[in-house]
Amino acid sequence: MGDVASYAHSLKGRPVEQWHVLEKHLVDTAKLAETFASSFNNGDWAYVAGLWHDLGKYSKQFQAMILGDDETNMEGYAGHPQHSIAGAIHAVDRNTHVGRILAYLIAGHHAGLADWNSAEGKGSNLSNRLYDRQVLESAVKQGIPNAIMERSLPTSKPTAKQPNDVALWIRMLFSCLVDADFLDTEKFMDGDKAASRGGFPGLEELLSKLENHLSALRNSVEQTEINLLRRQIQEQCAKKAYAQPALFTLTVPTGGGKTLSSLLFAISHAVRHGKTRIIYVIPYTSIIEQTAGIFRGIFGDCVLEHHSNIDEARMENNKNRLACENWEAPIVVTTNVQFFESFFASRTSRCRKLHNVANSVVIFDEAQQFPADFTVPILSLIRTLHENFGVTQILCTATQPAFNQVETPSFSFNGLPGTVEIMDSPQNLQERFRRVKINGLEGIDQPQSWKTVAESLRKHETALCIVNTRKDALELFGLMPKGTYHLSRSMCGEHISKIIAEIKERLQNKVPTTVISTQLVECGVDIDFPIVFRAMGGLDSIAQASGRCNREGKLECGEVHVFAPPSQSPPGHLRQMEDAARTVLRLNTSGDPLALDNFRRYFQNLFWLKGSALDREGIMELLSPGTDLNISFRSAAEKFRLIQETGQTVITSYGGGKQVIEQLRLYGSSRGLLRKAQRYVVNIPKKGYEKLIQSGDLELLDNGNLCVQKSDTIYDKATGFGANDPASIESSTLIV
């Protein structure tokens, strides 16, 4: 190092001699990033990015600022000289093509991955930012060590087998850089915090715990035919875990115990093939807490639950709170939204964890719930993670989507070729699990009034009716007798969890129970009704509804009644699902409407109906590198939103929500409070929102950025916000 040290970070209370020396920060960040990227054989790329990421901090302006400022210096704070572009320019100066890849990483390590070209203006275009050479020139004049400036360029082959793989490869390198930068900075700024990271048990130990749990479970349950079948499924999963890494499918009927069987396969496979962690991806937050709770009961506090509704104050220890930042825990339970949006994100905070997905095992529960409008980019991601980053993936469902490749003059679909099924005979398994009879299919073109449906329901002491929209649920609920339960996303997550717990307890105690619900109960909610009514919808939805009927096989045969509601599903995906199902059911000749071949035809019809809308936002084109690496990272991130909110998010005063609202009024918004608030939010339609604002029943906080419930009368203990402007409430087809 030179005679006069340059510094990366200062810290109040420490003499300047103890500040974070810049050369040490660059070298240590480079080494850590190299370690991360070695999991996919590109450590040299990450090393160079780490070595050059803060070259701009050598500038006279930055060093003058840091010597007069006792706070942490992060780009973007008022008055702080920007520094990240210097290393990006130096990389491009050294080699145009290699340098441009490094430039994306280095220039974005604070602000996030940028578009090469963008309509937003000069400040957001990476191509334009590279002309701003002042910071680099100033840094060079101050004297950057030659060992850093003259570091040889990376020579390893990019982990990208096809052109469309390049964007993901760059994002994985970016993850290595930003996590390494953050961790090295944290080590200097807060050594105690850094020391509390990690220390989780290995997967071998967790496998032993799981095997012991399953053994105890088998000895404690009644030896029914269903439980014997579940045991056979587990045994087959354990046996097939020795297979070579692949893209696996696990086709098991609802109630077959997919959760623990897929986990047994995943951990056994990981131990056998040296994988680092298990990531369990679930479509809905309504079931993620249930699944994470099961896993914690087996493995303790090494299970990380990470989704939008998680309250960090509930986490068992600080180690888990820190693991949320980069997914270093051995078992991660998360949502489709958190997983997929992170892989198409540009922000550093969301990208930090991505490198820890490499060489892991990922389980996708209820794979048929992948958002249809993003099917093409999602399947491309799954394929690339397997082929390039050593990720074994398991698509679990009773209704396996038709992800086979299709090429016709009118329709092209790459799909997921070469998947390997874990079960020896899924069709035979489905026949052995059949425990319901599907009624009413002859009338799927003859709409019934809600009054008629309500009269049919009242004939049964205990029944579940699942409809397609919040509006339908509210209308039917209004025709039912007192004591009927209502479930929909007009209710906050805390409210839904409470009602589901009550329903489960009543069913267990054989108390007569009638429930009107939207499809939020269809995946993973462990309830067992003797009678289920299902409004006509997608074939997979009918199958999932059937999974809530005679789930434990205690009846000789449960009854599922499919009926045509008074009106069709709303235009869009729900309508397309319904149309595809009608086509298949009209042509059904197998005798079993839920035969696996019918699902194959159903999904093929659905994908054909959607056509180019399988990549509705054009994500693949935005991330195509072309010949000049012109990639639109930020634009793709903005468009890749699995939840398309058309209404307004309101924090309700239900339960603990009232205390959260009071704290927001007193202290303002903070990350911790907003996390707590997620348990109490509801998205209401704009028409209803505007009416409630005008009446003073809702209140705006945080300069209009937050909307909270003010009046105690507008949130109903049975239906939530459902009674407010029900005519404008549309379907809730995807739940975070």
JSON list of N, CA and C in Angstrom, two decimals, residues 440-448 536 562-565 568 578-579 581-583 585-586:
[
{"chain": "A", "resi": 440, "resn": "GLY", "atom": "N", "xyz": [-72.19, -33.53, -11.78]},
{"chain": "A", "resi": 440, "resn": "GLY", "atom": "CA", "xyz": [-72.65, -32.26, -12.33]},
{"chain": "A", "resi": 440, "resn": "GLY", "atom": "C", "xyz": [-72.03, -31.84, -13.64]},
{"chain": "A", "resi": 441, "resn": "LEU", "atom": "N", "xyz": [-71.09, -32.64, -14.18]},
{"chain": "A", "resi": 441, "resn": "LEU", "atom": "CA", "xyz": [-70.39, -32.21, -15.40]},
{"chain": "A", "resi": 441, "resn": "LEU", "atom": "C", "xyz": [-71.32, -32.10, -16.60]},
{"chain": "A", "resi": 442, "resn": "GLU", "atom": "N", "xyz": [-72.43, -32.83, -16.56]},
{"chain": "A", "resi": 442, "resn": "GLU", "atom": "CA", "xyz": [-73.36, -32.74, -17.68]},
{"chain": "A", "resi": 442, "resn": "GLU", "atom": "C", "xyz": [-74.06, -31.38, -17.73]},
{"chain": "A", "resi": 443, "resn": "GLY", "atom": "N", "xyz": [-73.96, -30.62, -16.64]},
{"chain": "A", "resi": 443, "resn": "GLY", "atom": "CA", "xyz": [-74.63, -29.32, -16.60]},
{"chain": "A", "resi": 443, "resn": "GLY", "atom": "C", "xyz": [-73.69, -28.13, -16.62]},
{"chain": "A", "resi": 444, "resn": "ILE", "atom": "N", "xyz": [-72.46, -28.33, -17.07]},
{"chain": "A", "resi": 444, "resn": "ILE", "atom": "CA", "xyz": [-71.49, -27.22, -17.01]},
{"chain": "A", "resi": 444, "resn": "ILE", "atom": "C", "xyz": [-71.81, -26.09, -17.99]},
{"chain": "A", "resi": 445, "resn": "ASP", "atom": "N", "xyz": [-72.75, -26.32, -18.91]},
{"chain": "A", "resi": 445, "resn": "ASP", "atom": "CA", "xyz": [-73.17, -25.25, -19.84]},
{"chain": "A", "resi": 445, "resn": "ASP", "atom": "C", "xyz": [-74.53, -24.68, -19.45]},
{"chain": "A", "resi": 446, "resn": "GLN", "atom": "N", "xyz": [-75.02, -25.04, -18.26]},
{"chain": "A", "resi": 446, "resn": "GLN", "atom": "CA", "xyz": [-76.34, -24.58, -17.82]},
{"chain": "A", "resi": 446, "resn": "GLN", "atom": "C", "xyz": [-76.19, -23.83, -16.50]},
{"chain": "A", "resi": 447, "resn": "PRO", "atom": "N", "xyz": [-76.03, -22.52, -16.54]},
{"chain": "A", "resi": 447, "resn": "PRO", "atom": "CA", "xyz": [-75.80, -21.73, -15.33]},
{"chain": "A", "resi": 447, "resn": "PRO", "atom": "C", "xyz": [-76.91, -21.88, -14.30]},
{"chain": "A", "resi": 448, "resn": "GLN", "atom": "N", "xyz": [-76.49, -21.92, -13.01]},
{"chain": "A", "resi": 448, "resn": "GLN", "atom": "CA", "xyz": [-77.42, -21.96, -11.90]},
{"chain": "A", "resi": 448, "resn": "GLN", "atom": "C", "xyz": [-77.38, -20.62, -11.17]},
{"chain": "A", "resi": 536, "resn": "MET", "atom": "N", "xyz": [-67.62, -23.86, -11.87]},
{"chain": "A", "resi": 536, "resn": "MET", "atom": "CA", "xyz": [-66.86, -24.24, -13.05]},
{"chain": "A", "resi": 536, "resn": "MET", "atom": "C", "xyz": [-65.67, -23.31, -13.22]},
{"chain": "A", "resi": 562, "resn": "VAL", "atom": "N", "xyz": [-69.73, -30.10, -9.36]},
{"chain": "A", "resi": 562, "resn": "VAL", "atom": "CA", "xyz": [-69.30, -28.99, -10.22]},
{"chain": "A", "resi": 562, "resn": "VAL", "atom": "C", "xyz": [-70.54, -28.33, -10.80]},
{"chain": "A", "resi": 563, "resn": "PHE", "atom": "N", "xyz": [-70.61, -27.01, -10.69]},
{"chain": "A", "resi": 563, "resn": "PHE", "atom": "CA", "xyz": [-71.79, -26.30, -11.20]},
{"chain": "A", "resi": 563, "resn": "PHE", "atom": "C", "xyz": [-71.35, -25.08, -12.00]},
{"chain": "A", "resi": 564, "resn": "ALA", "atom": "N", "xyz": [-72.21, -24.68, -12.92]},
{"chain": "A", "resi": 564, "resn": "ALA", "atom": "CA", "xyz": [-71.96, -23.46, -13.70]},
{"chain": "A", "resi": 564, "resn": "ALA", "atom": "C", "xyz": [-72.56, -22.29, -12.94]},
{"chain": "A", "resi": 565, "resn": "PRO", "atom": "N", "xyz": [-71.77, -21.31, -12.53]},
{"chain": "A", "resi": 565, "resn": "PRO", "atom": "CA", "xyz": [-72.30, -20.16, -11.79]},
{"chain": "A", "resi": 565, "resn": "PRO", "atom": "C", "xyz": [-73.13, -19.25, -12.70]},
{"chain": "A", "resi": 568, "resn": "GLN", "atom": "N", "xyz": [-69.98, -16.03, -16.26]},
{"chain": "A", "resi": 568, "resn": "GLN", "atom": "CA", "xyz": [-68.66, -16.58, -16.56]},
{"chain": "A", "resi": 568, "resn": "GLN", "atom": "C", "xyz": [-67.59, -15.94, -15.69]},
{"chain": "A", "resi": 578, "resn": "GLU", "atom": "N", "xyz": [-61.23, -21.62, -17.73]},
{"chain": "A", "resi": 578, "resn": "GLU", "atom": "CA", "xyz": [-62.57, -22.21, -17.81]},
{"chain": "A", "resi": 578, "resn": "GLU", "atom": "C", "xyz": [-62.86, -22.73, -19.21]},
{"chain": "A", "resi": 579, "resn": "ASP", "atom": "N", "xyz": [-62.51, -21.97, -20.24]},
{"chain": "A", "resi": 579, "resn": "ASP", "atom": "CA", "xyz": [-62.76, -22.39, -21.62]},
{"chain": "A", "resi": 579, "resn": "ASP", "atom": "C", "xyz": [-61.96, -23.64, -21.96]},
{"chain": "A", "resi": 581, "resn": "ALA", "atom": "N", "xyz": [-60.94, -25.93, -19.90]},
{"chain": "A", "resi": 581, "resn": "ALA", "atom": "CA", "xyz": [-61.52, -27.06, -19.17]},
{"chain": "A", "resi": 581, "resn": "ALA", "atom": "C", "xyz": [-62.80, -27.55, -19.83]},
{"chain": "A", "resi": 582, "resn": "ARG", "atom": "N", "xyz": [-63.64, -26.64, -20.27]},
{"chain": "A", "resi": 582, "resn": "ARG", "atom": "CA", "xyz": [-64.88, -27.04, -20.94]},
{"chain": "A", "resi": 582, "resn": "ARG", "atom": "C", "xyz": [-64.56, -27.86, -22.19]},
{"chain": "A", "resi": 583, "resn": "THR", "atom": "N", "xyz": [-63.56, -27.43, -22.94]},
{"chain": "A", "resi": 583, "resn": "THR", "atom": "CA", "xyz": [-63.19, -28.15, -24.15]},
{"chain": "A", "resi": 583, "resn": "THR", "atom": "C", "xyz": [-62.80, -29.59, -23.84]},
{"chain": "A", "resi": 585, "resn": "LEU", "atom": "N", "xyz": [-63.48, -31.39, -21.05]},
{"chain": "A", "resi": 585, "resn": "LEU", "atom": "CA", "xyz": [-64.54, -32.16, -20.41]},
{"chain": "A", "resi": 585, "resn": "LEU", "atom": "C", "xyz": [-65.62, -32.57, -21.40]},
{"chain": "A", "resi": 586, "resn": "ARG", "atom": "N", "xyz": [-65.88, -31.74, -22.41]},
{"chain": "A", "resi": 586, "resn": "ARG", "atom": "CA", "xyz": [-66.87, -32.10, -23.43]},
{"chain": "A", "resi": 586, "resn": "ARG", "atom": "C", "xyz": [-66.41, -33.30, -24.25]}
]
